[in-house]
Amino acid sequence: MLEIEDKAILPNDFIGPKKILIDCGLQQGTRSAEEKNFESFKYKPSEADVLIITHAHMDHIGRVPKLVKEGFKGRIISTIETMELSRPMLEDALKVIKTRYPDKTLFEERDLEKTFSLWEGKKYGEKIELFSDCFLEMQNAGHILGSAICNITYRAGDSMNKISFTGDLGNSPSPLLPDTEIVTGADYIVMESVYGDRNHPSKEERRNKLKQALLDGIKKGGTIVIPAFSIERTQVLLYEINNMIEDKEIPKTPVFLDSPLALKVTDIYKKYSKDFKESVKEEIKKGDDIFNFPGLHIVERTSESSEIETITGPKIILSGSGMSEGGRVVNHESRILKNADNTLILVGYQGVGTLGRLLQDGAKKVFIDNEKIKVRAAVENITGYSSHKDSEHLLEFVEKSAPKKVFVIMGEPKSSLFLTQRIRDYLDIDAVYPEEEREYELS
Ligand SMILES: [Zn+2]
């Protein structure tokens, strides 16, 4: 939470500091981490004036309706794209939470409606007045559609100060989105550090690995299942597979998109194709439907989902959830893992304690719905399809932005601490890894 003292107002009009919240997400991963989501906020939601959302991933938006339920009445501001993506994401989350925690309530349908009545969708680069002498401007973070670096300028004495919240920063160049914009003139940057201590393989290497895994799987003649996150990963994979089939790098193979949520998200991606990078816009202009190709089947009903595996011959199934925690992909896994002709391709970060993580770590048996399943299918792990910048590029972002001070947040402690140290050592810029619940005073 950012508190801003409104010094532009005369003392007798002084109404106390304004409070700005940035993001309000869900903790994800292990059950004990998830249980924390039901706890009360450590501040009074009714006292916050504005909530700014950087992007539509659940760990940034998941508790917004809970915040509204518990008294938040201020403005909610994000890009238009983030606002639109957030609706199917939160509707889906409501269903998932109800199933996983039938005895608990995080928020309800009416809280969702109220949330969207407070939500304002804005454009990148628009100067938005939050309070007197306090403005918000959003830049493209290149992480997922609509993702924004949120820059807040506010009066500090005779001058204006600028603090930038990065949200998650994209792994540029992305196949679809333009590169992350660079922040200029910031006094402070509050930045993510998910991959603060690791680097990704090159974009060419990851594409080659995916191609090879698909070729091997197709050759065996079995089913290839790819658990994929609904936002960005599914669209990037559709785009990559589309190109590989069109360029005859892999044989024509039926591809099933079996995720109702990813389908809704893909429609929003199509609606905002103006946000794609220039080269992709060129392809679209030439008539290529980048998320559609011969052989792509959209699976709408659950009943159709279980029928896919009755189709003989090689096939590719893209399904959610990305870490195999619920969703249709788990049903596919319970069927395909037993057979050595099949392939599971993991393309994303798998949280500790998830089924995806067990499989990534090479488990020889897993339990799905209390059934013990021997893992005989090939499990391929492809890193590099992350939509986060790696350590090298996070450092480069700070170097180009050249702020006075950096607060390194949103990573496992070892990642954040490693990046903090690198910023200090390599760039000679003041960097801190803030302690939870401690207050920091800015100039
Ligand atoms: Zn994100």
Short mmCIF file of C-alpha atoms and ligand atoms in Angstrom, two decimals:
data_model
loop_
_atom_site.label_atom_id
_atom_site.label_comp_id
_atom_site.label_asym_id
_atom_site.label_seq_id
_atom_site.Cartn_x
_atom_site.Cartn_y
_atom_site.Cartn_z
CA MET A 1 0.00 0.00 0.00
CA LEU A 2 1.29 3.44 -0.96
CA GLU A 3 0.30 6.39 1.22
CA ILE A 4 0.62 9.82 -0.32
CA GLU A 5 0.36 13.01 1.75
CA ASP A 6 -1.52 15.55 -0.28
CA LYS A 7 0.68 18.56 0.31
CA ALA A 8 -0.80 20.55 -2.55
CA ILE A 9 -3.92 21.15 -0.50
CA LEU A 10 -3.93 24.03 1.97
CA PRO A 11 -3.50 22.91 5.59
CA ASN A 12 -7.09 23.71 6.57
CA ASP A 13 -8.28 21.51 3.69
CA PHE A 14 -5.93 18.71 4.62
CA ILE A 15 -7.76 15.43 4.65
CA GLY A 16 -4.96 13.06 5.55
CA PRO A 17 -2.85 10.76 3.40
CA LYS A 18 -4.35 9.04 0.40
CA LYS A 19 -3.97 5.30 0.22
CA ILE A 20 -3.24 3.46 -3.00
CA LEU A 21 -3.18 -0.32 -3.29
CA ILE A 22 -1.33 -2.09 -6.06
CA ASP A 23 -2.76 -5.52 -6.97
CA CYS A 24 -4.69 -7.83 -4.68
CA GLY A 25 -3.94 -11.43 -5.59
CA LEU A 26 -4.35 -14.98 -4.42
CA GLN A 27 -1.60 -17.01 -2.83
CA GLN A 28 -1.24 -20.17 -4.89
CA GLY A 29 0.53 -23.50 -4.57
CA THR A 30 0.34 -25.58 -1.42
CA ARG A 31 -2.87 -25.94 0.54
CA SER A 32 -1.46 -24.06 3.54
CA ALA A 33 -0.53 -21.13 1.29
CA GLU A 34 -4.03 -21.17 -0.18
CA GLU A 35 -5.67 -21.20 3.26
CA LYS A 36 -4.09 -17.78 3.91
CA ASN A 37 -6.34 -16.27 1.25
CA PHE A 38 -9.32 -16.61 3.57
CA GLU A 39 -7.68 -14.55 6.36
CA SER A 40 -8.63 -10.91 6.88
CA PHE A 41 -6.57 -8.16 5.27
CA LYS A 42 -3.93 -6.55 7.44
CA TYR A 43 -5.42 -3.11 6.74
CA LYS A 44 -8.96 -1.78 6.52
CA PRO A 45 -10.13 -2.17 2.90
CA SER A 46 -12.57 0.74 3.41
CA GLU A 47 -9.65 3.11 4.04
CA ALA A 48 -7.97 2.55 0.68
CA ASP A 49 -8.82 5.14 -1.96
CA VAL A 50 -7.62 3.50 -5.16
CA LEU A 51 -6.68 -0.01 -6.27
CA ILE A 52 -4.43 -0.23 -9.31
CA ILE A 53 -4.14 -3.59 -11.10
CA THR A 54 -1.00 -4.40 -13.09
CA HIS A 55 -2.37 -7.46 -14.96
CA ALA A 56 -4.97 -10.23 -14.94
CA HIS A 57 -3.05 -13.16 -13.46
CA MET A 58 -4.71 -14.68 -10.38
CA ASP A 59 -1.81 -13.85 -8.08
CA HIS A 60 -2.54 -10.18 -8.87
CA ILE A 61 -6.36 -10.06 -9.01
CA GLY A 62 -7.68 -13.09 -7.08
CA ARG A 63 -8.71 -11.30 -3.91
CA VAL A 64 -10.10 -8.10 -5.47
CA PRO A 65 -13.74 -9.23 -4.97
CA LYS A 66 -12.88 -10.16 -1.36
CA LEU A 67 -11.50 -6.63 -0.88
CA VAL A 68 -14.78 -5.20 -2.20
CA LYS A 69 -16.77 -7.62 -0.05
CA GLU A 70 -14.87 -6.37 3.02
CA GLY A 71 -15.56 -2.71 2.42
CA PHE A 72 -13.40 -1.29 -0.38
CA LYS A 73 -15.39 1.40 -2.19
CA GLY A 74 -12.70 3.27 -4.10
CA ARG A 75 -11.71 3.27 -7.76
CA ILE A 76 -10.23 0.16 -9.37
CA ILE A 77 -8.02 1.08 -12.32
CA SER A 78 -6.23 -1.06 -14.92
CA THR A 79 -5.84 -1.23 -18.67
CA ILE A 80 -9.05 -2.04 -20.58
CA GLU A 81 -7.54 -5.39 -21.62
CA THR A 82 -6.78 -6.36 -18.00
CA MET A 83 -10.32 -5.40 -16.98
CA GLU A 84 -11.80 -7.62 -19.70
CA LEU A 85 -9.51 -10.57 -18.98
CA SER A 86 -10.19 -10.32 -15.25
CA ARG A 87 -13.88 -11.16 -15.59
CA PRO A 88 -13.58 -14.74 -16.98
CA MET A 89 -10.56 -15.30 -14.74
CA LEU A 90 -12.42 -14.32 -11.56
CA GLU A 91 -15.60 -16.15 -12.59
CA ASP A 92 -13.55 -19.29 -13.09
CA ALA A 93 -11.71 -18.77 -9.79
CA LEU A 94 -15.02 -18.51 -7.96
CA LYS A 95 -16.03 -21.94 -9.32
CA VAL A 96 -12.64 -23.52 -8.54
CA ILE A 97 -12.55 -22.16 -4.98
CA LYS A 98 -16.12 -23.37 -4.30
CA THR A 99 -15.12 -26.87 -5.40
CA ARG A 100 -11.83 -26.95 -3.50
CA TYR A 101 -13.15 -25.30 -0.32
CA PRO A 102 -16.88 -26.15 -0.10
CA ASP A 103 -17.05 -25.01 3.56
CA LYS A 104 -15.43 -21.62 3.02
CA THR A 105 -16.33 -18.46 1.11
CA LEU A 106 -13.76 -16.15 -0.38
CA PHE A 107 -16.30 -14.02 -2.26
CA GLU A 108 -19.59 -14.45 -4.03
CA GLU A 109 -21.21 -13.62 -7.35
CA ARG A 110 -22.60 -10.31 -6.06
CA ASP A 111 -19.10 -9.22 -4.92
CA LEU A 112 -17.90 -9.86 -8.45
CA GLU A 113 -20.64 -7.64 -9.88
CA LYS A 114 -19.81 -4.88 -7.41
CA THR A 115 -16.12 -5.21 -8.24
CA PHE A 116 -16.72 -4.58 -11.92
CA SER A 117 -19.00 -1.62 -11.15
CA LEU A 118 -15.97 0.07 -9.53
CA TRP A 119 -13.49 -0.96 -12.25
CA GLU A 120 -12.26 1.55 -14.87
CA GLY A 121 -10.39 0.39 -17.97
CA LYS A 122 -7.81 2.89 -19.24
CA LYS A 123 -5.36 3.10 -22.12
CA TYR A 124 -1.58 2.76 -22.00
CA GLY A 125 -0.01 6.22 -21.85
CA GLU A 126 -3.17 7.96 -20.62
CA LYS A 127 -2.53 10.45 -17.82
CA ILE A 128 -5.02 9.60 -15.09
CA GLU A 129 -5.52 11.98 -12.19
CA LEU A 130 -5.82 10.03 -8.95
CA PHE A 131 -5.81 12.98 -6.58
CA SER A 132 -4.69 16.58 -6.71
CA ASP A 133 -1.03 16.51 -7.86
CA CYS A 134 -0.98 12.73 -8.12
CA PHE A 135 -1.19 10.92 -11.45
CA LEU A 136 -1.05 7.41 -12.86
CA GLU A 137 0.32 6.47 -16.26
CA MET A 138 0.59 2.88 -17.52
CA GLN A 139 3.26 1.47 -19.84
CA ASN A 140 3.32 -1.89 -21.60
CA ALA A 141 5.05 -4.55 -19.46
CA GLY A 142 4.96 -7.12 -22.31
CA HIS A 143 4.11 -9.93 -19.85
CA ILE A 144 0.56 -10.86 -20.92
CA LEU A 145 -2.11 -8.98 -22.87
CA GLY A 146 -2.91 -5.75 -21.02
CA SER A 147 -0.05 -6.04 -18.53
CA ALA A 148 1.17 -2.67 -17.30
CA ILE A 149 3.99 -1.00 -15.46
CA CYS A 150 2.14 1.49 -13.28
CA ASN A 151 3.90 4.81 -12.84
CA ILE A 152 2.67 7.13 -10.11
CA THR A 153 3.88 10.71 -9.99
CA TYR A 154 3.16 12.77 -6.90
CA ARG A 155 4.20 16.07 -5.43
CA ALA A 156 7.05 16.00 -2.96
CA GLY A 157 7.79 19.56 -1.83
CA ASP A 158 8.59 21.71 -4.85
CA SER A 159 9.10 18.85 -7.27
CA MET A 160 7.27 15.77 -8.51
CA ASN A 161 8.47 12.29 -7.56
CA LYS A 162 7.88 9.15 -9.56
CA ILE A 163 7.44 5.60 -8.29
CA SER A 164 6.99 2.74 -10.75
CA PHE A 165 5.41 -0.62 -9.98
CA THR A 166 6.48 -3.16 -12.58
CA GLY A 167 3.90 -5.89 -11.95
CA ASP A 168 5.35 -8.88 -13.82
CA LEU A 169 7.81 -8.05 -16.58
CA GLY A 170 7.61 -9.88 -19.91
CA ASN A 171 10.19 -12.31 -21.27
CA SER A 172 10.81 -10.11 -24.32
CA PRO A 173 10.94 -10.68 -27.20
CA SER A 174 7.64 -12.53 -26.83
CA PRO A 175 6.20 -14.37 -29.86
CA LEU A 176 3.07 -12.19 -29.66
CA LEU A 177 3.54 -9.05 -27.61
CA PRO A 178 5.74 -5.99 -28.02
CA ASP A 179 8.83 -5.66 -25.83
CA THR A 180 8.62 -4.29 -22.28
CA GLU A 181 8.74 -0.50 -22.29
CA ILE A 182 11.54 1.11 -20.37
CA VAL A 183 10.74 3.35 -17.43
CA THR A 184 12.30 6.80 -17.49
CA GLY A 185 12.79 9.30 -14.71
CA ALA A 186 11.64 7.08 -11.85
CA ASP A 187 12.91 7.82 -8.37
CA TYR A 188 11.78 4.43 -7.12
CA ILE A 189 10.99 1.13 -8.81
CA VAL A 190 9.11 -1.66 -7.05
CA MET A 191 9.91 -4.68 -9.18
CA GLU A 192 9.20 -8.36 -9.56
CA SER A 193 11.95 -10.98 -9.18
CA VAL A 194 10.36 -14.38 -9.95
CA TYR A 195 13.40 -15.36 -12.01
CA GLY A 196 15.79 -13.08 -10.10
CA ASP A 197 18.41 -15.83 -9.76
CA ARG A 198 17.99 -17.80 -13.01
CA ASN A 199 18.31 -17.31 -16.75
CA HIS A 200 16.13 -18.78 -19.50
CA PRO A 201 17.45 -20.74 -22.48
CA SER A 202 17.35 -18.85 -25.77
CA LYS A 203 14.06 -18.42 -27.63
CA GLU A 204 15.41 -20.59 -30.47
CA GLU A 205 16.42 -23.36 -28.09
CA ARG A 206 13.01 -23.52 -26.41
CA ARG A 207 11.23 -23.60 -29.79
CA ASN A 208 13.51 -26.40 -31.02
CA LYS A 209 12.90 -28.37 -27.85
CA LEU A 210 9.15 -28.03 -28.23
CA LYS A 211 9.37 -29.08 -31.85
CA GLN A 212 11.48 -32.13 -30.97
CA ALA A 213 9.14 -33.16 -28.14
CA LEU A 214 6.16 -32.88 -30.51
CA LEU A 215 7.96 -34.83 -33.26
CA ASP A 216 8.93 -37.62 -30.83
CA GLY A 217 5.41 -37.80 -29.44
CA ILE A 218 3.80 -37.85 -32.88
CA LYS A 219 6.19 -40.59 -34.01
CA LYS A 220 5.11 -42.82 -31.13
CA GLY A 221 1.54 -42.40 -32.33
CA GLY A 222 0.08 -41.66 -28.92
CA THR A 223 -1.53 -38.69 -27.23
CA ILE A 224 0.48 -35.58 -26.34
CA VAL A 225 -0.94 -33.56 -23.47
CA ILE A 226 0.29 -30.04 -22.72
CA PRO A 227 -1.04 -28.46 -19.51
CA ALA A 228 -1.18 -24.73 -20.25
CA PHE A 229 -2.08 -21.56 -18.40
CA SER A 230 -5.15 -19.90 -19.88
CA ILE A 231 -3.61 -16.49 -20.44
CA GLU A 232 -0.68 -16.06 -22.79
CA ARG A 233 0.78 -19.60 -22.65
CA THR A 234 -2.14 -21.18 -24.51
CA GLN A 235 -2.12 -18.41 -27.13
CA VAL A 236 1.67 -18.60 -27.56
CA LEU A 237 1.51 -22.40 -27.95
CA LEU A 238 -1.33 -22.17 -30.47
CA TYR A 239 0.72 -19.63 -32.40
CA GLU A 240 3.90 -21.76 -32.30
CA ILE A 241 2.13 -25.01 -33.26
CA ASN A 242 0.20 -23.19 -35.99
CA ASN A 243 3.50 -21.96 -37.50
CA MET A 244 5.18 -25.38 -37.16
CA ILE A 245 2.30 -27.08 -39.00
CA GLU A 246 2.05 -24.37 -41.68
CA ASP A 247 5.82 -24.46 -42.24
CA LYS A 248 5.72 -28.30 -42.35
CA GLU A 249 8.19 -28.58 -39.45
CA ILE A 250 5.86 -31.08 -37.82
CA PRO A 251 3.33 -33.35 -39.59
CA LYS A 252 -0.29 -32.27 -39.67
CA THR A 253 -1.72 -33.57 -36.39
CA PRO A 254 -5.10 -32.93 -34.77
CA VAL A 255 -4.82 -30.34 -31.99
CA PHE A 256 -7.54 -30.08 -29.34
CA LEU A 257 -7.98 -26.91 -27.32
CA ASP A 258 -9.77 -28.30 -24.30
CA SER A 259 -10.14 -25.41 -21.87
CA PRO A 260 -13.29 -23.27 -21.72
CA LEU A 261 -11.39 -20.53 -19.89
CA ALA A 262 -8.51 -20.45 -22.39
CA LEU A 263 -11.10 -20.23 -25.16
CA LYS A 264 -12.68 -17.13 -23.62
CA VAL A 265 -9.23 -15.61 -23.10
CA THR A 266 -8.21 -16.37 -26.69
CA ASP A 267 -11.30 -14.49 -27.90
CA ILE A 268 -10.17 -11.44 -25.87
CA TYR A 269 -6.68 -11.78 -27.39
CA LYS A 270 -8.27 -11.78 -30.86
CA LYS A 271 -10.33 -8.70 -29.98
CA TYR A 272 -7.18 -6.79 -28.96
CA SER A 273 -4.89 -7.89 -31.79
CA LYS A 274 -3.95 -4.19 -32.11
CA ASP A 275 -1.79 -4.85 -29.03
CA PHE A 276 0.33 -7.52 -30.75
CA LYS A 277 3.84 -6.83 -31.99
CA GLU A 278 4.22 -5.41 -35.49
CA SER A 279 5.35 -8.67 -37.15
CA VAL A 280 2.27 -10.52 -35.84
CA LYS A 281 -0.03 -7.70 -36.94
CA GLU A 282 1.53 -8.02 -40.42
CA GLU A 283 0.72 -11.76 -40.49
CA ILE A 284 -2.88 -11.01 -39.50
CA LYS A 285 -3.09 -8.32 -42.19
CA LYS A 286 -2.01 -10.89 -44.78
CA GLY A 287 -5.00 -13.00 -43.77
CA ASP A 288 -3.45 -15.50 -41.34
CA ASP A 289 -5.77 -16.39 -38.48
CA ILE A 290 -2.91 -16.83 -36.00
CA PHE A 291 -4.84 -18.85 -33.42
CA ASN A 292 -6.59 -21.09 -35.90
CA PHE A 293 -5.34 -23.67 -38.36
CA PRO A 294 -6.57 -26.78 -40.16
CA GLY A 295 -6.75 -29.57 -37.63
CA LEU A 296 -7.53 -27.39 -34.60
CA HIS A 297 -10.58 -28.61 -32.70
CA ILE A 298 -12.26 -26.55 -30.03
CA VAL A 299 -13.69 -28.72 -27.26
CA GLU A 300 -16.65 -27.07 -25.60
CA ARG A 301 -18.46 -29.67 -23.51
CA THR A 302 -16.98 -31.85 -20.77
CA SER A 303 -18.51 -34.94 -22.44
CA GLU A 304 -16.54 -34.22 -25.63
CA SER A 305 -13.38 -33.87 -23.55
CA SER A 306 -13.35 -37.51 -22.47
CA GLU A 307 -14.04 -38.68 -26.04
CA ILE A 308 -10.83 -37.19 -27.46
CA GLU A 309 -8.73 -40.18 -26.42
CA THR A 310 -11.00 -42.61 -28.25
CA ILE A 311 -9.75 -41.08 -31.51
CA THR A 312 -6.91 -43.23 -32.82
CA GLY A 313 -3.55 -41.94 -33.98
CA PRO A 314 -1.34 -39.12 -32.70
CA LYS A 315 -2.99 -36.01 -31.32
CA ILE A 316 -2.11 -32.98 -29.24
CA ILE A 317 -4.30 -31.76 -26.35
CA LEU A 318 -3.86 -28.31 -24.83
CA SER A 319 -5.74 -28.09 -21.57
CA GLY A 320 -5.77 -26.34 -18.19
CA SER A 321 -4.86 -25.87 -15.43
CA GLY A 322 -1.21 -25.07 -16.07
CA MET A 323 0.08 -26.82 -12.93
CA SER A 324 -2.38 -29.74 -13.17
CA GLU A 325 -4.24 -28.55 -10.09
CA GLY A 326 -7.81 -29.28 -11.17
CA GLY A 327 -9.34 -28.61 -14.56
CA ARG A 328 -9.81 -30.96 -17.48
CA VAL A 329 -6.09 -31.62 -17.88
CA VAL A 330 -6.07 -33.81 -14.76
CA ASN A 331 -8.64 -36.15 -16.34
CA HIS A 332 -6.46 -36.42 -19.44
CA GLU A 333 -3.42 -37.13 -17.29
CA SER A 334 -5.21 -39.87 -15.38
CA ARG A 335 -5.77 -41.60 -18.73
CA ILE A 336 -2.55 -40.93 -20.64
CA LEU A 337 0.18 -41.26 -18.01
CA LYS A 338 -0.17 -45.06 -17.77
CA ASN A 339 0.81 -45.70 -21.37
CA ALA A 340 4.37 -45.41 -22.74
CA ASP A 341 3.09 -44.31 -26.17
CA ASN A 342 1.88 -41.03 -24.69
CA THR A 343 3.75 -37.83 -23.88
CA LEU A 344 3.22 -35.11 -21.31
CA ILE A 345 4.92 -31.80 -22.16
CA LEU A 346 5.38 -29.36 -19.28
CA VAL A 347 5.98 -25.82 -20.48
CA GLY A 348 5.58 -23.71 -17.37
CA TYR A 349 6.63 -23.12 -13.81
CA GLN A 350 5.17 -25.87 -11.59
CA GLY A 351 4.51 -24.73 -8.02
CA VAL A 352 5.75 -26.70 -5.04
CA GLY A 353 3.15 -29.24 -3.94
CA THR A 354 1.30 -29.43 -7.27
CA LEU A 355 0.76 -32.55 -9.40
CA GLY A 356 2.68 -30.77 -12.17
CA ARG A 357 5.69 -30.35 -9.88
CA LEU A 358 5.66 -34.05 -8.91
CA LEU A 359 5.67 -35.05 -12.57
CA GLN A 360 8.35 -32.48 -13.38
CA ASP A 361 10.50 -33.91 -10.58
CA GLY A 362 10.24 -37.35 -12.20
CA ALA A 363 7.68 -39.11 -9.97
CA LYS A 364 7.24 -42.75 -11.07
CA LYS A 365 3.76 -42.94 -9.54
CA VAL A 366 1.18 -40.32 -8.70
CA PHE A 367 -2.28 -40.31 -7.15
CA ILE A 368 -5.14 -38.78 -9.11
CA ASP A 369 -8.57 -38.90 -7.44
CA ASN A 370 -7.16 -41.50 -5.03
CA GLU A 371 -6.16 -43.76 -7.89
CA LYS A 372 -2.52 -44.82 -7.97
CA ILE A 373 -1.12 -44.27 -11.45
CA LYS A 374 2.20 -45.59 -12.67
CA VAL A 375 3.85 -42.98 -14.87
CA ARG A 376 4.93 -44.74 -18.07
CA ALA A 377 4.35 -41.85 -20.49
CA ALA A 378 7.32 -39.71 -21.49
CA VAL A 379 7.43 -36.49 -19.46
CA GLU A 380 9.18 -33.66 -21.29
CA ASN A 381 10.10 -30.50 -19.44
CA ILE A 382 10.61 -27.42 -21.57
CA THR A 383 11.80 -24.32 -19.82
CA GLY A 384 11.96 -20.91 -21.38
CA TYR A 385 8.27 -20.48 -22.25
CA SER A 386 7.97 -18.40 -19.10
CA SER A 387 6.41 -14.97 -19.55
CA HIS A 388 8.75 -13.48 -16.93
CA LYS A 389 12.07 -11.76 -17.55
CA ASP A 390 15.07 -13.75 -16.35
CA SER A 391 17.80 -12.50 -14.04
CA GLU A 392 19.94 -10.99 -16.80
CA HIS A 393 17.04 -9.08 -18.32
CA LEU A 394 15.67 -7.87 -14.98
CA LEU A 395 19.08 -6.36 -14.35
CA GLU A 396 19.12 -4.81 -17.81
CA PHE A 397 15.68 -3.31 -17.13
CA VAL A 398 16.95 -1.63 -13.96
CA GLU A 399 20.10 -0.42 -15.72
CA LYS A 400 18.13 1.23 -18.54
CA SER A 401 15.58 2.72 -16.17
CA ALA A 402 18.27 4.02 -13.78
CA PRO A 403 16.16 4.77 -10.70
CA LYS A 404 17.50 6.07 -7.39
CA LYS A 405 16.30 3.03 -5.48
CA VAL A 406 14.75 -0.37 -6.20
CA PHE A 407 12.48 -2.45 -3.99
CA VAL A 408 12.79 -6.08 -5.05
CA ILE A 409 9.61 -8.06 -4.42
CA MET A 410 7.44 -10.94 -5.73
CA GLY A 411 9.87 -13.83 -5.83
CA GLU A 412 10.99 -16.71 -3.68
CA PRO A 413 13.38 -15.14 -1.08
CA LYS A 414 16.51 -16.59 -2.70
CA SER A 415 15.56 -15.10 -6.08
CA SER A 416 14.76 -11.67 -4.66
CA LEU A 417 17.88 -11.55 -2.50
CA PHE A 418 20.12 -12.61 -5.36
CA LEU A 419 18.73 -9.89 -7.63
CA THR A 420 18.94 -7.28 -4.86
CA GLN A 421 22.63 -8.03 -4.44
CA ARG A 422 23.27 -7.96 -8.19
CA ILE A 423 21.61 -4.54 -8.56
CA ARG A 424 23.84 -3.19 -5.79
CA ASP A 425 27.04 -4.83 -7.06
CA TYR A 426 26.70 -4.50 -10.83
CA LEU A 427 24.77 -1.27 -11.16
CA ASP A 428 25.71 0.54 -7.97
CA ILE A 429 22.02 1.36 -7.41
CA ASP A 430 20.46 1.24 -3.97
CA ALA A 431 18.31 -1.90 -3.74
CA VAL A 432 16.35 -3.43 -0.87
CA TYR A 433 14.46 -6.63 -0.30
CA PRO A 434 11.64 -5.20 1.84
CA GLU A 435 10.54 -6.95 4.98
CA GLU A 436 6.90 -7.96 5.21
CA GLU A 437 4.72 -5.49 7.11
CA ARG A 438 7.55 -2.96 7.55
CA GLU A 439 6.88 0.62 6.51
CA TYR A 440 9.33 2.46 4.27
CA GLU A 441 9.26 6.22 4.01
CA LEU A 442 9.94 7.77 0.62
CA SER A 443 11.07 11.33 0.09
ZN ZN B 1 1.83 -12.50 -14.11
#
